[in-house]
Short mmCIF file of C-alpha atoms in Angstrom, two decimals:
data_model
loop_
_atom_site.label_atom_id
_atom_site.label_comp_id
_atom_site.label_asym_id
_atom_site.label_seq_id
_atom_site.Cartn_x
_atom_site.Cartn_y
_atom_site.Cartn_z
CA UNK B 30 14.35 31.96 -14.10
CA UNK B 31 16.47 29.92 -11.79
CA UNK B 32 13.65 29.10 -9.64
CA UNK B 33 11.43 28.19 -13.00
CA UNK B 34 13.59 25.92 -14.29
CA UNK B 35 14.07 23.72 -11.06
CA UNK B 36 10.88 23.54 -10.60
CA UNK B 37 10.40 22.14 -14.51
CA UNK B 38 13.61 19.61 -14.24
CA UNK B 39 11.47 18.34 -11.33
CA UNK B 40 8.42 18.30 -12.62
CA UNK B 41 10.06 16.22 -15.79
CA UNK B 42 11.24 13.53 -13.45
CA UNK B 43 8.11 12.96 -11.70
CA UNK B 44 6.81 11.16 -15.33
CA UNK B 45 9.99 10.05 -16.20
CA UNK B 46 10.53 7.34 -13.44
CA UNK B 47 9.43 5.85 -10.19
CA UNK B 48 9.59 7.50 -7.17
CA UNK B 49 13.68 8.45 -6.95
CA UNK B 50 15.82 10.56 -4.58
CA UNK B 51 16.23 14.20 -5.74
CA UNK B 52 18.58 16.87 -4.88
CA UNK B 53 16.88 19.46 -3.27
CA UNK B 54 18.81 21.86 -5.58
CA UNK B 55 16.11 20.59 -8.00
CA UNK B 56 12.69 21.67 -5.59
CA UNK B 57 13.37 25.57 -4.21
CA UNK B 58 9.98 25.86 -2.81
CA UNK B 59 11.36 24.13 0.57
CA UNK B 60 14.38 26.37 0.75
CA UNK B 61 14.11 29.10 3.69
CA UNK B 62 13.23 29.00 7.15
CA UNK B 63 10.02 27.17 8.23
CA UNK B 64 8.25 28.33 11.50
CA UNK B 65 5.30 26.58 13.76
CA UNK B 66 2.47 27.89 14.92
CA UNK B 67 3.72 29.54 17.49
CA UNK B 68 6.13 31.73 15.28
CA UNK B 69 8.90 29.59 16.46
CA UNK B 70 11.24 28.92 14.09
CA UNK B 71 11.49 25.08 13.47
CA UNK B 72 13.38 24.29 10.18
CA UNK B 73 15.77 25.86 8.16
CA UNK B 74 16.82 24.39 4.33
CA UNK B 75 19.74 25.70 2.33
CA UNK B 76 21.51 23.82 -0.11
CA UNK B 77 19.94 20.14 0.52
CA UNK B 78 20.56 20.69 3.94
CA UNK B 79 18.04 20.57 6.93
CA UNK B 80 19.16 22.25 10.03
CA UNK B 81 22.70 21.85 8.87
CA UNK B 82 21.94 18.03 7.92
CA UNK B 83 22.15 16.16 5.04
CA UNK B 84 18.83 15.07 3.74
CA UNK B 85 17.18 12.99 1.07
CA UNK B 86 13.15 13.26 -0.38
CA UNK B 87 11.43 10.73 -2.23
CA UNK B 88 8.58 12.56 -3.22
CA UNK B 89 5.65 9.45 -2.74
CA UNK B 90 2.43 11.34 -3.80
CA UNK B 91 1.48 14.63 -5.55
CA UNK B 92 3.08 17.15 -7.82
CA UNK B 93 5.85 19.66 -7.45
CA UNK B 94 3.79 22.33 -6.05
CA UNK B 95 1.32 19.89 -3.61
CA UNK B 96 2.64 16.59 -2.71
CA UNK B 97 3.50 14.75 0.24
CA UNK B 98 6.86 13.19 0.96
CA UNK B 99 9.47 11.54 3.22
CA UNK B 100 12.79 13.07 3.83
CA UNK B 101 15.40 11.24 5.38
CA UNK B 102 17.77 13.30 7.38
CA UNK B 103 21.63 11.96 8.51
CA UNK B 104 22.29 12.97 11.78
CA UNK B 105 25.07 12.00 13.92
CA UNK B 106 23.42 9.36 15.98
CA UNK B 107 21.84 7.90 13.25
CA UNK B 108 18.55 8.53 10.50
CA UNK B 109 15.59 10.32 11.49
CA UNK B 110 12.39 10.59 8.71
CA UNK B 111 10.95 13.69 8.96
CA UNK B 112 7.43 14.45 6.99
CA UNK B 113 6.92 16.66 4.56
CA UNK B 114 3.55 18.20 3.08
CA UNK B 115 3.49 21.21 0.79
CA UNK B 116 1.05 23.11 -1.03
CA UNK B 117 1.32 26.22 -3.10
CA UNK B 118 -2.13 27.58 -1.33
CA UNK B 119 -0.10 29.25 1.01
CA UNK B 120 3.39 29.10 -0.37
CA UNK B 121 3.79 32.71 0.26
CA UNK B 122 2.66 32.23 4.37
CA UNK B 123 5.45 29.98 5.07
CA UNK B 124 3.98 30.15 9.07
CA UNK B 125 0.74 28.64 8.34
CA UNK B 126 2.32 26.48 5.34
CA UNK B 127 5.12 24.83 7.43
CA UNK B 128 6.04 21.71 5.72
CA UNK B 129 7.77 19.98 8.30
CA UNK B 130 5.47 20.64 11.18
CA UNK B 131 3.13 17.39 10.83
CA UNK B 132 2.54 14.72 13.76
CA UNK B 133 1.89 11.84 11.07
CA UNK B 134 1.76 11.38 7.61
CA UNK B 135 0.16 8.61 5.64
CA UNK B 136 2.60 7.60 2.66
CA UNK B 137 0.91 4.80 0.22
CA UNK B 138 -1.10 2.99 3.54
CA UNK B 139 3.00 3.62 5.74
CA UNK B 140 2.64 6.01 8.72
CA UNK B 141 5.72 8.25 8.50
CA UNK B 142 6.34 10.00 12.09
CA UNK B 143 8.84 12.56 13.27
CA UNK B 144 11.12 9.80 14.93
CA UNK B 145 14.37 7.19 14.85
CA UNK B 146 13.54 4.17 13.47
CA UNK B 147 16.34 1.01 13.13
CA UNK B 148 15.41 -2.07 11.49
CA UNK B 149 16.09 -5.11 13.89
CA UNK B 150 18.32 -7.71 13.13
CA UNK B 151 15.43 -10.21 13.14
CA UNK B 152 13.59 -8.60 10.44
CA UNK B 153 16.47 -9.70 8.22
CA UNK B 154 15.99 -13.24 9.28
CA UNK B 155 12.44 -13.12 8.86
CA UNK B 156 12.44 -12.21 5.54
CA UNK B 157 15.52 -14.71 4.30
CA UNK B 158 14.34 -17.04 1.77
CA UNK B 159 12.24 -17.63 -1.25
CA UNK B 160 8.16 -15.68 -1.14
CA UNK B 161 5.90 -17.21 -3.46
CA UNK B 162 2.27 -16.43 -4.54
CA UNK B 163 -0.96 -18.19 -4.38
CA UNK B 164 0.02 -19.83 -7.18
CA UNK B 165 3.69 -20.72 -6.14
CA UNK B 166 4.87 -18.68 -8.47
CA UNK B 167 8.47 -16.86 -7.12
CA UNK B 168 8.13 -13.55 -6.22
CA UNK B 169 10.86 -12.18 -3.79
CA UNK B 170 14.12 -13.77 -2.59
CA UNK B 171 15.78 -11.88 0.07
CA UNK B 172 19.07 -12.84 1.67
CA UNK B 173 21.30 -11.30 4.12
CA UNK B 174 19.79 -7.74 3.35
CA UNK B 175 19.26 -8.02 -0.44
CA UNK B 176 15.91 -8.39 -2.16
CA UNK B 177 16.35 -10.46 -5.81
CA UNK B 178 20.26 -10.11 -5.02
CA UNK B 179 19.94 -6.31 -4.77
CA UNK B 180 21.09 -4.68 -1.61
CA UNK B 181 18.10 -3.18 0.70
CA UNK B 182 18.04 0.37 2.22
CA UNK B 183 15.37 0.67 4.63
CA UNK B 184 14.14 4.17 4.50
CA UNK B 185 11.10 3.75 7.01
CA UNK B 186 10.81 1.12 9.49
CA UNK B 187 7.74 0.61 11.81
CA UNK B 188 7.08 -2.59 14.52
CA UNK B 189 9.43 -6.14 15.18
CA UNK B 190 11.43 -8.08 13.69
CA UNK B 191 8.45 -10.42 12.74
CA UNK B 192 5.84 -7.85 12.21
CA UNK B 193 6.38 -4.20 10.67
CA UNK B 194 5.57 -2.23 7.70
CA UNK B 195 8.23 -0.51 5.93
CA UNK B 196 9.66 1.06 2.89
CA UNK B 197 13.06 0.26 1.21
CA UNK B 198 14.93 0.92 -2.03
CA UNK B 199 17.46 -0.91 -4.04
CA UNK B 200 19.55 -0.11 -7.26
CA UNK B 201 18.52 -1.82 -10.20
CA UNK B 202 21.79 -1.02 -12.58
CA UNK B 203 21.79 2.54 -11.77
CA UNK B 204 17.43 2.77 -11.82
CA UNK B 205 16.11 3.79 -7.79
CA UNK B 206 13.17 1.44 -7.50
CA UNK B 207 10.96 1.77 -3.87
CA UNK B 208 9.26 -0.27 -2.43
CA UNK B 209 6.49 -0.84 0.26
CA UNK B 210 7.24 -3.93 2.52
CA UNK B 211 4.65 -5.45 5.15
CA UNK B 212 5.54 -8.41 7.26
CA UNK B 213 3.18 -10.14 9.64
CA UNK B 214 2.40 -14.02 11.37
CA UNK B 215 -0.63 -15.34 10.35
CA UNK B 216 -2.03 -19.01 11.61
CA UNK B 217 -0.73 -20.64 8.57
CA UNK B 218 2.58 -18.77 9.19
CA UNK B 219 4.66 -15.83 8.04
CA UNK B 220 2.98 -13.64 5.30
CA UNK B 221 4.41 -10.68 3.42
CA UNK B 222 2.81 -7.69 1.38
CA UNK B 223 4.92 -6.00 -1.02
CA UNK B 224 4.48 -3.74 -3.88
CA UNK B 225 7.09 -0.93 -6.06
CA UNK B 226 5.92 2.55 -5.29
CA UNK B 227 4.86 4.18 -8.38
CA UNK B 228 3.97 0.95 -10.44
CA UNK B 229 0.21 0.13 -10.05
CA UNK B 230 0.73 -3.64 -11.30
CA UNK B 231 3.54 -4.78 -9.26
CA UNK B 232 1.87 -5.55 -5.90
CA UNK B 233 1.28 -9.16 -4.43
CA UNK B 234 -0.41 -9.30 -0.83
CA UNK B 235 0.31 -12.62 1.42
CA UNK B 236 3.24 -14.57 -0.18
CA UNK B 237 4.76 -17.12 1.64
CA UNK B 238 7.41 -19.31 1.94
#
């Protein structure tokens, strides 16, 4: 009954909202130890722990019982995002259903890999200022690590500091909003791509400054 109801609460909050962070109290089918193909054991989950770290899933694509996802895990030297794929086809072979035994990933068009990532200093300063569309309408204004005055947390990072693709989150008076953040140069000079996960009409490709 336990195990029913989590998976409903989840379930619930997949329609209710955007993409947001859930407790892993809330999604039992990852809790248990995980082994590769080998038989080696490679990941263990208890409690919204992995391997005795702290971890946090925003679930990007899918439902509770097949969906693909990135979970952030706080080690001591840092963040390291970790893949995760599941499917109930072989939810009771947890060695050939191993959801966090996958090279890559592809999360909305973002490669998520098994690996650090830290966002350079430069990024910041490449994104400062006002992004407008093709109509010079305003769009984004980040400054000093905030986008529209809310404070940025990268949770993938991939390239430089003046071209990368990405994914960050801010809170919007208590609401988790994510977003999917591409910077590159172009000949007519600096370009982003940005849209909210989970909202199909809030994406604008190629603003500028």
């Amino acid at each position: 009954m336990k195990k029913f109801l989590a998976a409903a609460l989840f379930a619930c909050s997949l329609f209710l909202a955007a993409p947001q962070a859930h407790a892993y109290s809330e999604l039992d089918l990852l809790e248990g130890n995980w082994y590769d193909d080998n038989g080696n054991l490679f990941a263990i989950v208890r409690d919204g722990r992995l391997n005795t770290f702290r971890m946090d899933m925003i679930t990007m694509a899918g439902s509770p019982g097949n969906f693909a996802a990135a979970v952030q895990v706080q080690e001591p030297n840092g963040f390291r995002n970790v893949p995760v794929e599941y499917s109930n086809a072989a939810a009771n072979d947890k060695e050939k259903n191993n959801p966090f035994f996958r090279p890559t990933v592809h999360l909305n068009g973002v490669n998520v890999h098994k690996e650090w990532f830290q966002v350079p200093d430069s990024a910041y300063d490449y994104l400062d200022g006002h992004w407008y569309d093709a109509d010079n309408n305003l769009v984004a204004f980040f400054r000093s690590g905030t986008f529209n005055t809310y404070p940025m947390t990268f949770l993938s990072f991939y390239g430089v500091g003046n071209h990368f693709d990405s994914i960050f989150k801010i809170n919007d008076h208590g609401t988790e909003k994510y977003f999917a953040l591409s910077l590159h140069p172009t000949t007519a000079g600096m370009r982003i791509s940005i849209r909210m996960l989970g909202v199909d009409d809030w994406s604008y490709a190629s603003l500028h400054q």
